[in-house]
Coordinates of C-alpha atoms in Angstrom, one line a residue:
M19 CA 24.0 69.5 29.7
T20 CA 20.7 70.2 28.0
V21 CA 20.2 68.3 24.7
T22 CA 17.3 69.1 22.4
P23 CA 14.7 66.3 22.6
H24 CA 14.6 63.9 19.6
L25 CA 11.2 64.3 18.0
F26 CA 9.9 61.3 16.0
I27 CA 6.2 61.6 16.3
P28 CA 4.1 62.0 13.1
G29 CA 3.6 65.7 13.7
P30 CA 4.6 68.2 14.8
T31 CA 7.8 67.4 12.9
N32 CA 11.3 68.8 13.1
V33 CA 11.5 72.4 11.9
P34 CA 14.6 73.0 9.7
D35 CA 16.9 75.8 10.8
A36 CA 16.2 77.8 7.6
V37 CA 12.5 77.8 8.5
R38 CA 13.1 78.8 12.1
I39 CA 15.4 81.6 11.1
A40 CA 12.8 82.9 8.6
M41 CA 10.3 83.1 11.4
N42 CA 12.7 84.9 13.8
L43 CA 11.8 88.4 12.9
P44 CA 9.9 91.3 14.5
M45 CA 6.1 91.5 14.1
E46 CA 5.0 93.1 10.9
D47 CA 2.0 95.0 9.6
M48 CA -0.3 92.5 7.8
R49 CA -2.0 95.3 6.0
S50 CA 1.0 97.1 4.7
P51 CA 1.3 97.7 0.9
E52 CA 4.3 95.4 0.9
F53 CA 2.6 92.4 2.4
P54 CA 1.1 91.1 -0.9
K55 CA 4.6 90.7 -2.2
L56 CA 4.9 87.9 0.3
T57 CA 1.4 86.4 0.1
L58 CA 0.5 86.4 -3.5
P59 CA 3.5 84.3 -4.7
I60 CA 2.8 81.9 -1.8
F61 CA -0.7 81.3 -2.9
E62 CA 0.6 80.4 -6.4
D63 CA 3.5 78.3 -5.3
L64 CA 1.4 76.2 -2.9
K65 CA -0.5 75.0 -6.0
K66 CA 2.8 73.4 -7.2
V67 CA 3.1 71.4 -4.0
F68 CA -0.5 70.1 -4.4
K69 CA 0.0 69.7 -8.2
M70 CA -3.1 71.5 -9.0
K71 CA -4.4 72.4 -12.4
D72 CA -6.9 75.1 -11.3
G73 CA -8.5 76.4 -8.2
R74 CA -6.9 78.1 -5.2
V75 CA -5.3 77.5 -1.8
F76 CA -6.6 79.0 1.4
L77 CA -4.5 79.6 4.6
F78 CA -6.5 79.6 7.9
P79 CA -5.0 80.3 11.3
S80 CA -6.0 76.9 12.6
S81 CA -5.0 73.3 12.6
G82 CA -5.9 70.9 9.8
T83 CA -9.2 70.3 11.6
G84 CA -10.2 73.9 10.7
A85 CA -9.5 73.3 7.1
W86 CA -11.7 70.1 7.3
E87 CA -14.5 72.2 8.6
S88 CA -14.1 74.9 5.9
A89 CA -14.2 72.3 3.1
I90 CA -17.5 70.9 4.4
Q91 CA -19.2 74.2 5.3
N92 CA -18.4 75.9 2.0
T93 CA -19.5 73.1 -0.4
L94 CA -22.1 71.0 1.3
A95 CA -25.5 71.5 3.0
V96 CA -27.1 70.1 6.1
G97 CA -28.6 66.8 5.2
D98 CA -26.3 66.0 2.3
K99 CA -25.3 62.4 2.0
V100 CA -21.6 61.7 1.8
L101 CA -19.5 58.5 1.5
M102 CA -16.8 58.0 4.2
S103 CA -14.7 55.2 5.7
R104 CA -13.5 54.7 9.3
F105 CA -10.4 52.7 10.0
G106 CA -8.3 54.8 12.4
Q107 CA -8.5 57.7 14.9
F108 CA -8.4 60.5 12.3
S109 CA -10.8 59.0 9.8
L110 CA -13.0 58.4 12.8
L111 CA -12.8 62.1 13.7
W112 CA -13.7 63.2 10.2
V113 CA -16.8 61.1 10.3
D114 CA -17.6 62.6 13.7
M115 CA -17.2 66.1 12.3
A116 CA -19.5 65.3 9.3
E117 CA -22.2 64.0 11.7
R118 CA -21.9 67.0 14.0
L119 CA -22.2 69.4 11.0
G120 CA -25.4 67.7 9.9
L121 CA -24.3 65.6 7.0
K122 CA -25.5 62.1 6.6
P123 CA -22.5 59.9 6.1
E124 CA -22.7 56.4 4.7
V125 CA -19.8 54.9 6.5
C126 CA -17.7 51.9 5.6
D127 CA -16.2 50.6 8.9
E128 CA -12.9 48.8 8.1
E129 CA -10.4 46.9 10.1
W130 CA -7.8 49.1 11.7
G131 CA -4.6 48.4 9.8
T132 CA -6.4 48.6 6.4
G133 CA -7.4 51.7 4.5
V134 CA -10.1 53.2 2.2
P135 CA -12.1 50.3 0.7
V136 CA -11.8 51.3 -3.0
E137 CA -13.9 48.3 -4.2
K138 CA -16.7 49.0 -1.8
Y139 CA -16.7 52.7 -2.8
A140 CA -16.9 51.7 -6.4
D141 CA -19.9 49.4 -5.7
I142 CA -21.7 52.0 -3.7
L143 CA -21.1 54.8 -6.3
A144 CA -22.2 52.6 -9.1
K145 CA -25.5 51.8 -7.3
D146 CA -26.1 55.5 -6.5
K147 CA -28.0 56.2 -9.8
N148 CA -29.7 59.3 -8.5
H149 CA -26.4 60.8 -7.3
E150 CA -27.6 61.3 -3.8
I151 CA -24.0 61.1 -2.6
K152 CA -22.6 64.7 -2.8
A153 CA -19.0 64.1 -1.7
V154 CA -16.6 61.2 -1.2
F155 CA -14.1 61.4 1.6
I156 CA -10.6 59.8 1.7
T157 CA -8.1 59.8 4.5
Q158 CA -5.0 59.5 2.4
N159 CA -2.7 58.8 5.4
E160 CA -4.2 57.4 8.6
T161 CA -1.6 58.5 11.2
A162 CA -3.0 56.3 14.0
T163 CA -2.3 53.0 12.2
G164 CA 0.4 54.0 9.7
V165 CA -1.8 53.3 6.7
A166 CA -1.9 55.0 3.3
S167 CA -4.8 54.7 0.9
D168 CA -5.3 54.9 -2.9
V169 CA -6.7 58.3 -3.9
A170 CA -6.2 57.6 -7.6
G171 CA -8.2 54.4 -7.2
V172 CA -11.2 56.3 -5.8
R173 CA -11.0 58.7 -8.6
K174 CA -11.2 55.8 -11.1
A175 CA -14.3 54.5 -9.2
L176 CA -16.0 57.9 -9.5
D177 CA -15.2 58.1 -13.2
A178 CA -16.3 54.6 -13.9
A179 CA -19.7 55.3 -12.3
K180 CA -19.9 58.7 -14.0
H181 CA -20.6 60.1 -10.6
P182 CA -20.4 63.9 -10.0
A183 CA -19.7 63.8 -6.3
L184 CA -16.9 66.0 -5.0
L185 CA -13.7 64.2 -3.9
F186 CA -12.4 65.3 -0.5
V187 CA -8.9 64.2 0.7
D188 CA -7.5 64.4 4.2
G189 CA -3.8 65.1 3.3
V190 CA -2.8 66.4 6.7
S191 CA 0.0 63.9 7.2
S192 CA 0.6 63.3 3.5
V193 CA 0.9 66.5 1.5
G194 CA 4.6 67.5 1.1
S195 CA 5.6 63.9 1.9
L196 CA 3.5 61.4 -0.1
D197 CA 2.4 61.6 -3.7
M198 CA -0.4 64.1 -4.1
R199 CA -1.6 64.8 -7.7
M200 CA -4.6 66.9 -7.0
G201 CA -5.2 67.9 -10.6
E202 CA -4.5 64.6 -12.2
W203 CA -6.6 62.7 -9.6
G204 CA -9.5 65.2 -9.7
V205 CA -9.4 66.0 -6.0
D206 CA -11.7 68.9 -5.1
C207 CA -10.8 69.7 -1.6
C208 CA -7.4 68.6 -0.1
V209 CA -6.7 69.4 3.6
S210 CA -3.3 69.8 5.1
G211 CA -1.6 71.4 8.1
S212 CA 1.6 73.3 8.7
Q213 CA 3.1 70.9 11.2
K214 CA 3.6 67.9 9.0
G215 CA 5.2 67.8 5.6
F216 CA 5.4 71.6 5.5
M217 CA 7.9 71.4 8.5
L218 CA 6.4 74.3 10.4
P219 CA 4.9 74.7 13.9
T220 CA 1.2 74.0 14.3
G221 CA -1.1 76.9 13.4
L222 CA -1.9 76.9 9.7
G223 CA -4.8 75.0 8.2
I224 CA -4.0 74.7 4.5
L225 CA -6.9 73.9 2.1
A226 CA -6.5 73.4 -1.6
V227 CA -9.8 73.8 -3.5
S228 CA -10.5 72.9 -7.2
Q229 CA -12.4 75.2 -9.5
K230 CA -15.2 72.6 -9.5
A231 CA -15.5 73.0 -5.7
L232 CA -15.3 76.8 -6.0
D233 CA -18.1 76.7 -8.5
V234 CA -20.2 74.6 -6.1
N235 CA -19.5 77.1 -3.4
K236 CA -21.0 79.9 -5.6
S237 CA -24.0 78.0 -6.8
K238 CA -25.1 75.8 -3.9
N239 CA -28.4 76.6 -2.2
G240 CA -28.8 75.9 1.5
R241 CA -25.1 75.8 2.3
M242 CA -24.1 75.7 5.9
N243 CA -23.7 78.9 7.9
R244 CA -20.1 79.9 8.2
C245 CA -18.0 82.9 9.1
F246 CA -14.4 82.3 10.2
F247 CA -13.9 79.6 7.5
S248 CA -15.9 81.3 4.7
F249 CA -14.4 81.0 1.2
E250 CA -16.1 84.2 0.1
D251 CA -14.5 86.3 2.8
M252 CA -11.1 84.8 2.1
I253 CA -11.4 85.2 -1.7
K254 CA -12.3 88.9 -1.4
T255 CA -9.2 89.7 0.6
N256 CA -6.8 87.0 -0.7
D257 CA -7.1 88.4 -4.2
Q258 CA -5.5 91.6 -3.0
G259 CA -2.9 89.7 -0.9
F260 CA -4.6 90.2 2.4
F261 CA -6.8 88.3 4.8
P262 CA -10.2 89.0 6.4
Y263 CA -8.7 88.8 9.9
T264 CA -5.3 88.9 11.4
P265 CA -3.2 86.1 9.7
A266 CA -0.4 84.1 11.3
T267 CA 2.2 86.3 9.8
T268 CA 5.2 84.6 11.4
L269 CA 4.1 81.2 10.2
I270 CA 3.5 82.6 6.7
R271 CA 7.1 83.8 6.6
G272 CA 8.2 80.3 7.6
L273 CA 5.9 78.8 5.0
R274 CA 7.6 80.8 2.3
T275 CA 10.9 79.1 3.2
S276 CA 9.4 75.7 3.6
I277 CA 7.9 75.9 0.1
D278 CA 11.2 77.0 -1.2
L279 CA 12.8 73.9 0.4
L280 CA 10.2 71.5 -1.0
L281 CA 10.3 73.0 -4.5
G282 CA 14.1 73.3 -4.4
E283 CA 14.4 69.6 -3.7
G284 CA 11.6 68.8 -6.2
I285 CA 8.3 67.4 -5.1
D286 CA 8.9 64.0 -6.8
N287 CA 12.3 63.8 -5.0
V288 CA 10.7 64.6 -1.7
V289 CA 8.2 61.8 -2.2
A290 CA 11.0 59.4 -3.2
R291 CA 13.1 60.4 -0.2
H292 CA 10.2 59.6 2.2
H293 CA 9.7 56.2 0.6
R294 CA 13.4 55.4 0.9
L295 CA 13.6 56.4 4.5
A296 CA 10.4 54.7 5.4
S297 CA 11.6 51.5 3.8
G298 CA 14.7 51.7 6.0
V299 CA 12.5 52.0 9.1
R300 CA 10.4 49.0 7.9
A301 CA 13.6 47.0 7.4
G302 CA 14.5 47.7 11.0
V303 CA 11.1 46.7 12.3
E304 CA 11.3 43.4 10.4
A305 CA 14.8 42.7 11.8
W306 CA 13.4 43.2 15.4
G307 CA 10.9 40.4 14.6
L308 CA 8.0 42.8 15.0
K309 CA 5.1 43.6 12.7
L310 CA 3.4 46.8 11.6
C311 CA -0.2 47.6 12.3
A312 CA -0.7 48.0 8.5
K313 CA -2.0 44.6 7.4
A314 CA -0.2 44.5 4.0
P315 CA 2.5 46.3 2.1
K316 CA -0.1 48.1 -0.1
W317 CA -1.2 49.9 3.1
H318 CA 2.3 50.9 4.2
S319 CA 2.6 54.6 5.0
D320 CA 5.8 56.4 4.1
T321 CA 5.3 59.0 6.8
V322 CA 4.6 57.0 9.9
S323 CA 5.1 53.4 11.0
A324 CA 2.8 52.0 13.7
V325 CA 4.7 49.1 15.3
L326 CA 2.8 46.3 17.1
V327 CA 4.4 45.2 20.4
P328 CA 4.4 41.5 21.5
D329 CA 1.6 40.2 23.7
G330 CA 2.2 41.0 27.4
I331 CA 4.0 44.3 26.5
D332 CA 2.4 47.7 27.0
S333 CA 3.4 50.0 24.1
N334 CA 2.9 53.0 26.5
A335 CA 5.9 51.6 28.5
V336 CA 8.0 51.7 25.4
T337 CA 7.1 55.3 24.6
K338 CA 7.7 56.4 28.2
T339 CA 11.1 54.6 28.3
A340 CA 12.2 56.2 25.1
Y341 CA 11.1 59.6 26.4
Y342 CA 12.6 59.5 29.9
R343 CA 15.7 57.3 29.3
Y344 CA 16.6 58.2 25.8
N345 CA 15.2 61.7 25.3
T346 CA 13.2 60.5 22.3
S347 CA 9.5 61.1 21.6
L348 CA 7.6 58.4 19.8
G349 CA 3.9 58.4 18.9
L350 CA 1.4 56.7 21.3
G351 CA -1.2 54.2 20.3
L352 CA -4.6 55.8 20.0
N353 CA -8.1 54.5 20.6
K354 CA -8.4 50.8 19.5
V355 CA -4.7 50.4 19.3
A356 CA -3.8 52.1 22.6
G357 CA -1.2 50.1 24.4
K358 CA -0.7 47.9 21.4
V359 CA 1.4 50.0 19.1
F360 CA 4.0 52.7 19.2
R361 CA 4.5 55.0 16.3
I362 CA 7.7 56.2 14.6
G363 CA 7.1 59.4 12.6
H364 CA 9.4 59.7 9.6
L365 CA 8.3 62.7 7.7
G366 CA 9.5 66.2 7.0
S367 CA 13.1 67.3 7.5
L368 CA 14.7 63.8 7.8
D369 CA 17.7 61.9 6.6
E370 CA 19.4 58.5 7.1
F371 CA 21.3 59.6 10.1
M372 CA 18.1 60.6 11.9
V373 CA 16.4 57.4 11.0
G374 CA 19.4 55.5 12.4
G375 CA 19.1 57.5 15.6
V376 CA 15.5 56.8 16.3
L377 CA 16.0 53.1 15.6
F378 CA 18.9 53.1 18.0
A379 CA 16.7 54.6 20.7
V380 CA 13.8 52.3 20.0
E381 CA 16.0 49.2 20.2
M382 CA 17.1 50.2 23.7
A383 CA 13.6 51.1 24.9
L384 CA 12.3 47.8 23.6
K385 CA 15.1 45.8 25.3
D386 CA 14.5 47.7 28.5
C387 CA 10.8 46.8 28.4
G388 CA 11.5 43.1 28.0
V389 CA 11.1 42.7 24.2
P390 CA 13.8 40.2 23.1
V391 CA 15.4 42.3 20.4
K392 CA 19.0 41.9 19.4
L393 CA 20.7 45.3 19.8
G394 CA 22.0 46.6 16.5
S395 CA 19.6 44.4 14.5
G396 CA 17.2 47.2 13.4
T397 CA 19.9 49.9 12.9
G398 CA 22.0 47.4 11.0
A399 CA 19.1 46.4 8.8
A400 CA 18.3 50.0 8.0
A401 CA 21.9 50.7 7.2
E402 CA 22.0 47.7 4.9
Y403 CA 18.9 48.9 3.1
F404 CA 20.3 52.4 2.6
T405 CA 23.7 51.2 1.3
K406 CA 22.0 48.9 -1.1
N407 CA 19.5 51.5 -2.2
P408 CA 21.6 54.7 -2.6
V409 CA 20.0 58.1 -3.3
K410 CA 19.6 58.8 -7.0
S411 CA 20.4 62.0 -8.7
A412 CA 17.3 63.9 -9.9
T413 CA 19.0 64.5 -13.2
S414 CA 21.2 61.5 -14.0
K415 CA 19.2 58.8 -12.2
E416 CA 22.6 57.4 -11.2
P417 CA 23.8 57.0 -7.6
L418 CA 25.5 60.1 -6.2
K419 CA 29.3 59.7 -6.1
A420 CA 31.3 60.4 -2.9

């Protein structure tokens, strides 16, 4: 009997049936007069997911990395100084891209398991009296280590220093899952991707851009050369509901449904659901007697938990055992934490039953690999947490009745 593999990596995530069905349609004409009836409402509804006050959202046929590149190329110039931090594989890659594109990053290298150093950022920005720093970069959720960072805190640091730098956020594994208040926090470019909280296959780079960043794009002299990721080309055609090149029409059809699911649940409820389910996972990890890579609760991510294995255990053996024996995919440890952690992705289309399932598989894989866990301890701790912390109704704030 063939059973669908159980996917618990931090992206791609599980695609809901409604989204898959929405994409199961014949190819269509992306230049038909009917196409803008699909695209124009999507552009507007995406703003609700990002909680934007102004600006616009671009959809590129790419991964989130393409949206990173677009944000940089359209608002910054070669030689511009930017403030960045490096504390995991994906924040590391963002620094690498900035350097390759000719920026001059001032990099805060932090311990893996911690996040954006808000206090260091505040000090650096306060000392930058000549405003040489043109943009400040934040990886809101570092997927490699299961660490979430304080975007609002960095905005406060910018405001306290009266600093005009643009604020860039890598929200690839956070938007649609963690709290993102782009307008309230004064975020100028926020990058996401279709395969995480938007519950789609990989293939859409999603970039939300504030009006401030759009104005910089119009006025900046010496901006980087660009073509595929040009704001100008996108704006010219997006305003009519079209794209400057062939868009990923099937993914856009699925995006319409995924947005409907997110807004139907309510973005605040989506964020609360992710926190509750992640808390159940963390209860399970604690019951196993293991620790997270995240150094303190303030760094805990609600979309992925990177779990440290005991000395003498190879985390790759755990992920291979889960995959081959229990048909369950877990995230590998990357770079500095390779062989030291395995990652449980808990974002997107997820409920308590699914959390219990992955904990069940992980317990068995750990036991098989020689980790002295008590079978049932993690799943039991998660169940205990969920029963003591029932889902609240969005309207009444009371537990839902059976």
